[in-house]
CSV table of C-alpha atoms and ligand atoms in Angstrom, one decimal:
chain,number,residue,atom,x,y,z
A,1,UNK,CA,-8.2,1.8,6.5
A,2,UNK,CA,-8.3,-0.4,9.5
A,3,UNK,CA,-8.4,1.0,13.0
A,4,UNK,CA,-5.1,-0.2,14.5
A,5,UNK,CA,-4.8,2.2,17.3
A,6,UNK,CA,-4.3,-0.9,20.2
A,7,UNK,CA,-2.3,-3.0,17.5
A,8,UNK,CA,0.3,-0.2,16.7
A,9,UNK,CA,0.4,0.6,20.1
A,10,UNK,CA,1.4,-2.5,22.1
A,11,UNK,CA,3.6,-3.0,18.8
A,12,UNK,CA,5.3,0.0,19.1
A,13,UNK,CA,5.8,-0.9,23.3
A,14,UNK,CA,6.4,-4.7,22.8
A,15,UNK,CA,9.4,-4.0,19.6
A,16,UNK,CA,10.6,-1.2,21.8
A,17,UNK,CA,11.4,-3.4,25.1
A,18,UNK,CA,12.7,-6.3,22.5
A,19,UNK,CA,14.8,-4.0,21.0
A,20,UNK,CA,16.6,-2.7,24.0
A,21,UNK,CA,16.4,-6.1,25.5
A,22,UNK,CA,18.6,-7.3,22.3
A,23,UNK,CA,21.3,-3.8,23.1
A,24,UNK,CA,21.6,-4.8,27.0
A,25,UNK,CA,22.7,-8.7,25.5
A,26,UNK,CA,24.9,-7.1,22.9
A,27,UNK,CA,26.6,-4.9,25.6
A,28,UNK,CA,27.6,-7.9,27.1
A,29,UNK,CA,28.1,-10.7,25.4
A,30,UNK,CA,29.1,-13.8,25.8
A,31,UNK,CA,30.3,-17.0,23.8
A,32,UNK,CA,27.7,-18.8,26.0
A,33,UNK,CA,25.2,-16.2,24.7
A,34,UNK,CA,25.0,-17.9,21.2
A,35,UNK,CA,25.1,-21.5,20.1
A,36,UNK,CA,24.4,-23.5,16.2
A,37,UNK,CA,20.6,-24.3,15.4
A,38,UNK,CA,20.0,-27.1,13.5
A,39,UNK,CA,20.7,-25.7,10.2
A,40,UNK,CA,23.8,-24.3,11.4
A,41,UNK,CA,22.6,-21.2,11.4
A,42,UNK,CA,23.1,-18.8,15.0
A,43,UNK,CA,20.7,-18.2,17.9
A,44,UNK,CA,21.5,-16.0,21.0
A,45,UNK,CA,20.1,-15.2,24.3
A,46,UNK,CA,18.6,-11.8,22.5
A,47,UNK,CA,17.1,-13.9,19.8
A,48,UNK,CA,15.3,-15.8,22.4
A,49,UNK,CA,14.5,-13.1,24.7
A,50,UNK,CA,13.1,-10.8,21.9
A,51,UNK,CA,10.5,-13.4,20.8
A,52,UNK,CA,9.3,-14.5,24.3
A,53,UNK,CA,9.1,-10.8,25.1
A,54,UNK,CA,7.3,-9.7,22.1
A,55,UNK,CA,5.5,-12.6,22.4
A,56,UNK,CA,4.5,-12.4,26.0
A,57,UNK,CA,3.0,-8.7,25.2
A,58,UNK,CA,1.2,-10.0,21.9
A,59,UNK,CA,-0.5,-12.6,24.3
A,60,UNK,CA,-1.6,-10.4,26.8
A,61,UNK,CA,-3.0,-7.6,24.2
A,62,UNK,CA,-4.3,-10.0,21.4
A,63,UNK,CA,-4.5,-13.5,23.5
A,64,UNK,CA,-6.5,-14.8,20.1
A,65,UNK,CA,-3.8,-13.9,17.6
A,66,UNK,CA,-1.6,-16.4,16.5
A,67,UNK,CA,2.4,-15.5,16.4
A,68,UNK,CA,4.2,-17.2,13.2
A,69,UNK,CA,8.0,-16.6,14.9
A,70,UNK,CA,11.4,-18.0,13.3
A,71,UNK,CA,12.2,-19.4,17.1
A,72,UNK,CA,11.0,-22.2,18.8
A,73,UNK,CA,11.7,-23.3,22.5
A,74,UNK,CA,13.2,-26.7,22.1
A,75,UNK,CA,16.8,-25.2,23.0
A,76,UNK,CA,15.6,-23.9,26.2
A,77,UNK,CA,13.7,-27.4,26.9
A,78,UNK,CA,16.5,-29.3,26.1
A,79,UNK,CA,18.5,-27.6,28.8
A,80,UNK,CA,16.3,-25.8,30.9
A,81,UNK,CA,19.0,-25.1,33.2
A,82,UNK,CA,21.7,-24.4,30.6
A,83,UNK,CA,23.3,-21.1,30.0
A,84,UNK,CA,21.3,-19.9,27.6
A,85,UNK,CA,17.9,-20.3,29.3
A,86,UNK,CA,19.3,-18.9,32.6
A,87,UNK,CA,20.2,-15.4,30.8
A,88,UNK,CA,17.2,-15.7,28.5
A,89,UNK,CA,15.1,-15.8,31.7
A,90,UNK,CA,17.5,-12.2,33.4
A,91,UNK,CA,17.1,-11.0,30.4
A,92,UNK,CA,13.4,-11.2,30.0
A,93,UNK,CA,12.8,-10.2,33.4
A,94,UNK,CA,14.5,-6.9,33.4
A,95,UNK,CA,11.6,-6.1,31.5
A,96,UNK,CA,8.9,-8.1,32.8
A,97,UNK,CA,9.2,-9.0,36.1
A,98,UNK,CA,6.5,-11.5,36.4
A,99,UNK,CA,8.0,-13.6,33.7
A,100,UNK,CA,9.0,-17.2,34.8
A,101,UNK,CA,10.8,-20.2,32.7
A,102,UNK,CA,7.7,-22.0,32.1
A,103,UNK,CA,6.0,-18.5,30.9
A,104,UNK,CA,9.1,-18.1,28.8
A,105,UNK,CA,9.2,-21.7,27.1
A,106,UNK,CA,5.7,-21.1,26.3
A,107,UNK,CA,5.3,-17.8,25.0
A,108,UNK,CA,8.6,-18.6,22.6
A,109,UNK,CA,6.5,-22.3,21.5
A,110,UNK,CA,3.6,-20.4,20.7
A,111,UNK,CA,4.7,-19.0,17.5
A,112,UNK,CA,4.8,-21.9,15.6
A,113,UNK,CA,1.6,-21.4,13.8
A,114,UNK,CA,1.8,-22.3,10.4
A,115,UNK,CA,0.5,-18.8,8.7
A,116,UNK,CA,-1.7,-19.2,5.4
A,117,UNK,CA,-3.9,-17.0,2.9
A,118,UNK,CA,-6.5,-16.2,5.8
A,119,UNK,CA,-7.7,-14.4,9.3
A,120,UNK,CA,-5.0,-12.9,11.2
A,121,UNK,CA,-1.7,-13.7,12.3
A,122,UNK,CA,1.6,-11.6,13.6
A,123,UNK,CA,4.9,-12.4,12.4
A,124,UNK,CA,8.0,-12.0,14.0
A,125,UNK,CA,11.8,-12.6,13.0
A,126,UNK,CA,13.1,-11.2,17.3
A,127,UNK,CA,17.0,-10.9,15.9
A,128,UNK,CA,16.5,-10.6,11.7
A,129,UNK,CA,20.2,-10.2,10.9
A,130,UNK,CA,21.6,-12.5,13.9
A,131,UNK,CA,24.6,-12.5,11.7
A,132,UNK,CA,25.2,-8.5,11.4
A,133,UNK,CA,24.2,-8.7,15.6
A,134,UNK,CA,26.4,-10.9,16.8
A,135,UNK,CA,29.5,-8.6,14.6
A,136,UNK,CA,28.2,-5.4,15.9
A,137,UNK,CA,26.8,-5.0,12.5
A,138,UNK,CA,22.9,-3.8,12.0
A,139,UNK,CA,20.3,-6.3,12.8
A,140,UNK,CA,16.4,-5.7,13.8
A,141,UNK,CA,13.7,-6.9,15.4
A,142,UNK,CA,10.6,-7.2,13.1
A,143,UNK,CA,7.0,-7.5,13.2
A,144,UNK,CA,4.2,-7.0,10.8
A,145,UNK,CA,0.4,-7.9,11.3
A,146,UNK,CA,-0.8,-9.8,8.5
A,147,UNK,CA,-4.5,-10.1,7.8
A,148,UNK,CA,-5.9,-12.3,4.8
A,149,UNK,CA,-2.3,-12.7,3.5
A,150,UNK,CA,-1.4,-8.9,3.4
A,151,UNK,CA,0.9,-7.1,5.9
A,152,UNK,CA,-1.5,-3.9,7.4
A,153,UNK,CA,1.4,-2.8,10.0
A,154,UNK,CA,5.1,-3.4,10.0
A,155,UNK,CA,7.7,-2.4,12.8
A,156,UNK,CA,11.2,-2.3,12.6
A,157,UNK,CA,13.3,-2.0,15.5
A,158,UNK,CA,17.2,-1.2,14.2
A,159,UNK,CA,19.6,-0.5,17.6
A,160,UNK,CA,22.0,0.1,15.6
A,161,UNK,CA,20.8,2.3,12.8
A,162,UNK,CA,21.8,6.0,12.7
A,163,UNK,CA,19.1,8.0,13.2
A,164,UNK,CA,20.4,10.6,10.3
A,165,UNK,CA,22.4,8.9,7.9
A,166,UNK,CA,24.3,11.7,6.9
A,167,UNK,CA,25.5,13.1,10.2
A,168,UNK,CA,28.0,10.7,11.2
A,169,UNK,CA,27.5,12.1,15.1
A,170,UNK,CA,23.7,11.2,15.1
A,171,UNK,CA,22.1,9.3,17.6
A,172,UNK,CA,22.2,5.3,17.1
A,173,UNK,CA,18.6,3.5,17.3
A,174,UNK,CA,15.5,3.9,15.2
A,175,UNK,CA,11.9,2.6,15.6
A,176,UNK,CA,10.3,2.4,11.8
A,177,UNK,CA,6.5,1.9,11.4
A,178,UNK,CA,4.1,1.8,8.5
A,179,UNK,CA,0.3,1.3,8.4
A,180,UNK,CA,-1.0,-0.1,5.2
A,181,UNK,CA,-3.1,3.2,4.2
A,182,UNK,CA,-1.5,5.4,6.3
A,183,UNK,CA,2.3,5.5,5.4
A,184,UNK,CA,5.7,5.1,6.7
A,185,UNK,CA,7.3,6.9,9.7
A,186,UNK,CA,10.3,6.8,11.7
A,187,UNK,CA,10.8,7.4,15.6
A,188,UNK,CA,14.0,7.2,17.6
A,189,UNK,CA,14.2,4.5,19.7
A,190,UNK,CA,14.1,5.6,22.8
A,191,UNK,CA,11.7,8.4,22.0
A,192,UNK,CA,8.1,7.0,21.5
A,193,UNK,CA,7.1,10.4,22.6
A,194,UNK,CA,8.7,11.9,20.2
A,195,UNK,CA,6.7,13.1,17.4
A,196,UNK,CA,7.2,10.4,14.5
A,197,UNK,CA,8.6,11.7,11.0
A,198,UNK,CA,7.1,10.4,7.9
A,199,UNK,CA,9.5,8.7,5.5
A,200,UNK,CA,9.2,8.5,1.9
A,201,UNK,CA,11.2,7.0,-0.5
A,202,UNK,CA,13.9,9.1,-2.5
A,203,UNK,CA,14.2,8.9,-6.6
A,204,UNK,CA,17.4,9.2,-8.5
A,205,UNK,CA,17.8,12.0,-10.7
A,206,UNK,CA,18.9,8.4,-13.2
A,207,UNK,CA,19.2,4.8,-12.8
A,208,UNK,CA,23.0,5.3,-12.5
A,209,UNK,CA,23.0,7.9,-9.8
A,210,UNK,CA,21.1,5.3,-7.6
A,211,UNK,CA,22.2,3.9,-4.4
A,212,UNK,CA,22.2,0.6,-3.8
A,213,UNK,CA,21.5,-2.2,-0.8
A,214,UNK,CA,22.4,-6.0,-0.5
A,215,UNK,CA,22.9,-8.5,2.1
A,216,UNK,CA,26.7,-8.6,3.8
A,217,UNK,CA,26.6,-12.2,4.2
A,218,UNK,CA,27.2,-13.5,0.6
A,219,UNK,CA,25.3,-16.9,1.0
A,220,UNK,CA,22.2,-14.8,1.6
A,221,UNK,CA,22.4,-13.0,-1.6
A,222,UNK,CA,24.3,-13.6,-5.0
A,223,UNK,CA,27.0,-11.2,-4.7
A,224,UNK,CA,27.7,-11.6,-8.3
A,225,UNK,CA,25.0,-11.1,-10.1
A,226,UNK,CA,24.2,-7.8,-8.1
A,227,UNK,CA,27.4,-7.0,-9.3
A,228,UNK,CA,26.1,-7.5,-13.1
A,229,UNK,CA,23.0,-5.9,-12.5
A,230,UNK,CA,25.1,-2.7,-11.0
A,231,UNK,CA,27.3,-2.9,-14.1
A,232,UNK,CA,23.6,-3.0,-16.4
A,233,UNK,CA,22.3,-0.4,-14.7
A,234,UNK,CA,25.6,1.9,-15.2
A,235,UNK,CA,25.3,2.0,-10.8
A,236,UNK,CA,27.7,4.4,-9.8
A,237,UNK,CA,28.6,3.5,-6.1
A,238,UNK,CA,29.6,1.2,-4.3
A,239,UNK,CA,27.0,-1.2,-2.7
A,240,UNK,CA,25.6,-0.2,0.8
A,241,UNK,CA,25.8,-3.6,2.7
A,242,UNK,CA,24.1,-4.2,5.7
A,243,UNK,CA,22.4,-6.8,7.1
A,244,UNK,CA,19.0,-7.7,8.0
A,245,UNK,CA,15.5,-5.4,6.8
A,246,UNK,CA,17.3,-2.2,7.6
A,247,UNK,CA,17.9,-2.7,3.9
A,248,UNK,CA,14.4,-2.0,3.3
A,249,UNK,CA,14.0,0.9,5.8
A,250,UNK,CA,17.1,2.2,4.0
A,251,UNK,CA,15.3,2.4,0.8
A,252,UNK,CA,11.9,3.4,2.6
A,253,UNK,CA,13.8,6.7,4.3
A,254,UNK,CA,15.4,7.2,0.8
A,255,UNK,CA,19.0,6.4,1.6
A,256,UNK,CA,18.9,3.8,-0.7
A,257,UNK,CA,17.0,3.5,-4.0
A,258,UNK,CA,17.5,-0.1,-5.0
A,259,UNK,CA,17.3,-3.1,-2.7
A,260,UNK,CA,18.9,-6.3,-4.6
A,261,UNK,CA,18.5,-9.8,-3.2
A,262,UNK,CA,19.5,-12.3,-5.7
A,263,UNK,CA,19.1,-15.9,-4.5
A,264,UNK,CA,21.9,-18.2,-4.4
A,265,UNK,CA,20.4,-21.3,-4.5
A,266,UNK,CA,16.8,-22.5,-6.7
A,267,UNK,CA,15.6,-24.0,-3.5
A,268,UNK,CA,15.7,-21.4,-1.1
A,269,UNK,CA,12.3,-20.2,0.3
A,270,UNK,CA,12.1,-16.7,1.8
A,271,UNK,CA,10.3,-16.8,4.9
A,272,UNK,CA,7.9,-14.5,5.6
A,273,UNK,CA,9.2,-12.7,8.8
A,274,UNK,CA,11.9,-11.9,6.9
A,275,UNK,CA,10.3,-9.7,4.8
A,276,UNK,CA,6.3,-8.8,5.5
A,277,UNK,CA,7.4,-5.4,8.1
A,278,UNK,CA,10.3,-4.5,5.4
A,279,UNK,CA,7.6,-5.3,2.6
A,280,UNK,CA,5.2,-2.7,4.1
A,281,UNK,CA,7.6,-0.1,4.8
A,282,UNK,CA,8.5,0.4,1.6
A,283,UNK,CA,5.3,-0.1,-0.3
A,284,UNK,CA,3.9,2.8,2.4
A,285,UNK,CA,7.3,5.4,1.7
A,286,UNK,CA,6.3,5.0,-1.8
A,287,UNK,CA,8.3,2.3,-3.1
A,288,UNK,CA,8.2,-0.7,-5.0
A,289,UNK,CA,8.7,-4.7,-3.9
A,290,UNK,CA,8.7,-7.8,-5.8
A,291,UNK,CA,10.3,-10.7,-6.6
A,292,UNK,CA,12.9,-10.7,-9.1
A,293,UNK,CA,10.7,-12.2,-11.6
A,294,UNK,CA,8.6,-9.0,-10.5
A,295,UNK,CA,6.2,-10.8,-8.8
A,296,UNK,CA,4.3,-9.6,-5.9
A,297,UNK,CA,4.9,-11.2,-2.5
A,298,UNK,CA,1.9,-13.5,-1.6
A,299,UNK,CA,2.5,-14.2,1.9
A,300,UNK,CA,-0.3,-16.3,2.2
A,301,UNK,CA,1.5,-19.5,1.5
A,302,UNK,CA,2.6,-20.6,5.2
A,303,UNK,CA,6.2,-19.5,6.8
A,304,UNK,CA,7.9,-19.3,3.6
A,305,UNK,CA,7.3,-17.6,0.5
A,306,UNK,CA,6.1,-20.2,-1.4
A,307,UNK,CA,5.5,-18.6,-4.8
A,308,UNK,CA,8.6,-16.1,-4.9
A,309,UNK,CA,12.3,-15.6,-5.3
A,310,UNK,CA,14.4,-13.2,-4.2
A,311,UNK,CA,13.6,-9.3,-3.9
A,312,UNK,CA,13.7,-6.2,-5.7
A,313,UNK,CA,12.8,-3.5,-3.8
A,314,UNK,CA,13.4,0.2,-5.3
A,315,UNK,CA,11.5,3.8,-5.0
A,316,UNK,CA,9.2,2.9,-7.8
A,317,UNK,CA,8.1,4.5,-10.6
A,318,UNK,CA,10.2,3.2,-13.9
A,319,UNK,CA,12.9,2.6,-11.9
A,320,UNK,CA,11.3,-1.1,-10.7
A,321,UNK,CA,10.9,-2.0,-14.0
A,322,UNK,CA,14.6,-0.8,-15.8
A,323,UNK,CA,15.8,-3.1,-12.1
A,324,UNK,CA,13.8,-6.0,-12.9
A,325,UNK,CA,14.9,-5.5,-16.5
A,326,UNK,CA,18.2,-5.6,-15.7
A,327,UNK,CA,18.1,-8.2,-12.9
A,328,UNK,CA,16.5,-11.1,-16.2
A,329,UNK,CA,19.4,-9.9,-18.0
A,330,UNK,CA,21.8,-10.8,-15.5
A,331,UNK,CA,20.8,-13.5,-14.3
A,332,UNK,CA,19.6,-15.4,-17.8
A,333,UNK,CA,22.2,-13.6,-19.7
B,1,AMP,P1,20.3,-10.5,5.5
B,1,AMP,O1,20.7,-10.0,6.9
B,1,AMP,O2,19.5,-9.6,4.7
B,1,AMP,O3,21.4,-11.2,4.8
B,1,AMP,O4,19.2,-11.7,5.8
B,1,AMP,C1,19.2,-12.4,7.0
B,1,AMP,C2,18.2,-13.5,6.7
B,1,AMP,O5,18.6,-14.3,5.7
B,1,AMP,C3,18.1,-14.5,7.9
B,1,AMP,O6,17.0,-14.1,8.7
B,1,AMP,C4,17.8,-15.8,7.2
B,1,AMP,O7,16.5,-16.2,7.4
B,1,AMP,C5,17.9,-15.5,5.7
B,1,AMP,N1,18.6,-16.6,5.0
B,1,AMP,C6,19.2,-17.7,5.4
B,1,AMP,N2,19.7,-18.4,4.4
B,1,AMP,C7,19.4,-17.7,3.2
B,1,AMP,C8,19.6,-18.0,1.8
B,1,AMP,N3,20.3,-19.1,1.4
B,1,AMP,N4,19.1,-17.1,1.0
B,1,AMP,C9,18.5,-16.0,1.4
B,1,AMP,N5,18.3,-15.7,2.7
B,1,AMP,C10,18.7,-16.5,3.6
B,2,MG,MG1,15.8,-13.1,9.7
């Protein structure tokens, strides 16, 4: 097992500040806070803010690692004086003082690297779930160090996760971490001195007693067929939907046992900051990922996931392969 003491710990720090960074813009937001990317898709001032923060720390810790990040900074040089580069810049400061527009613009362009099957890279998705943020839904800010196209630590900061799922008064905000080698643990957010709880993946007493995860937003994931492969499967419950890779940490602390995403679309390519930190938390609680032709993940392929479709994530054992069983049945059937 690597020694990943520094790594995990300006990780920890830099996902930490993001995080809260991305809660402050929530609190008060704006409709100037967001505006349409290209593919019509949402950015806001906390996806923005996260990356050049994150970025910014990664920089200063690691200055030779690259950063492959879903955001660029050609909104904020378009209008450097627009809006959304003026509250990116407040935003960034409260946690970084030093930080100026110029230092901003570039820490957020230099995450464009183009990934691939070897060295070492970060990847970071600032707002994964910019969807499920901007309706007060869950959304996290994820990173994973990947070395020779394999994640060795993931983080996942969710503002907006319970801390205990079953006590509806628990405190909101969790920090999840995994170390390839060393397992999976939880820490609130707030509490990095908190002593961190390990998480493992929960099995069902049967397939039909599991609970199961999938995307809110419909055009992320095939509603329907998840649907089919509940009805397979002889799933009892309702599906838990939530956006963003606190589905994965929800199967990774055992809330969940099943984690279908079905594409909707041949074309699609899963990109890799989507899914490397949520990848590695489950794999180190015990679980199970692959594609749902139950292949595993290469993410050595660039910014997308080249050679894969879709997820199925579950706590393991048989249970991956009656899913994956029922998921070519659905889907071919
Ligand atoms: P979720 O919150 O799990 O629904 O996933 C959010 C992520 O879905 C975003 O970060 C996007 O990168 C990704 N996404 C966008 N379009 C698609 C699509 N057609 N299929 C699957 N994922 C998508
Ligand atoms: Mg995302």
């Amino acid at each position: 097992m690597a020694n990943l003491r520094a790594e995990r710990a300006a990780a920890i720090e830099a996902v930490g500040a993001a995080s809260l960074l991305c809660r402050a813009v929530r609190k008060a937001l704006i409709p100037s806070d967001s505006a349409a990317k290209a593919d019509r898709s949402p950015v806001t001032v906390a996806d923005l803010g996260s990356q050049a923060l994150i970025s910014l720390a990664l920089g200063d810790a690691f200055p030779n690692d690259p950063i492959v990040g879903e955001e660029d900074a050609s909104l904020l040089r378009t209008d450097p004086d627009g809006p959304i580069a003026s509250a990116v810049l407040l935003h960034v400061r409260a946690a970084r003082p030093d930080a100026t527009s110029a230092m901003v613009a570039d820490a957020l362009a230099r995450c464009s690297h183009p990934g691939g099957a070897t060295g070492r890279f970060w990847t970071l998705d600032p707002v994964d779930g910019t969807k499920g943020f901007l309706r007060g839904g869950q959304y996290a800010v994820a990173l994973a160090l990947i070395e020779d196209g394999e994640p060795i630590l993931g983080l996942l900061g969710c503002p907006n996760l319970s801390v205990d799922p079953r006590d509806p008064g628990a405190a909101v905000g969790c920090l999840f971490l995994a170390q390839q080698g060393a397992g999976a643990a939880m820490i609130a957010l707030r509490g990095e001195q908190a002593p961190e709880a390990l998480i493992r993946v929960s099995m069902p007493a049967s397939p039909a007693a599991a609970r199961w995860a999938e995307s809110v937003e419909a055009g992320h994931s095939d509603q329907g067929d998840a649907a089919r492969v509940a009805q397979l499967l002889g799933l009892g419950q309702a599906p838990l939907r939530m956006d963003s890779q606190a589905k994965y940490a929800a199967v990774a602390r055992g809330e969940a046992a099943i984690y279908l995403r079905l594409p909707t679309s041949d074309t699609y390519r899963e990109r890799i900051w989507d899914h490397a930190a949520g990848w590695l938390m489950v794999r180190e609680a015990g679980g199970e990922v692959t594609d749902i032709h139950g292949q595993p993940f290469d993410f050595g392929t660039g910014r997308g996931l080249e050679r894969n479709q879709g997820v199925v994530a579950s706590a393991g054992g048989t249970l991956h392969g009656e899913v994956l069983s029922a998921v070519a049945r659905a889907l071919n059937g």
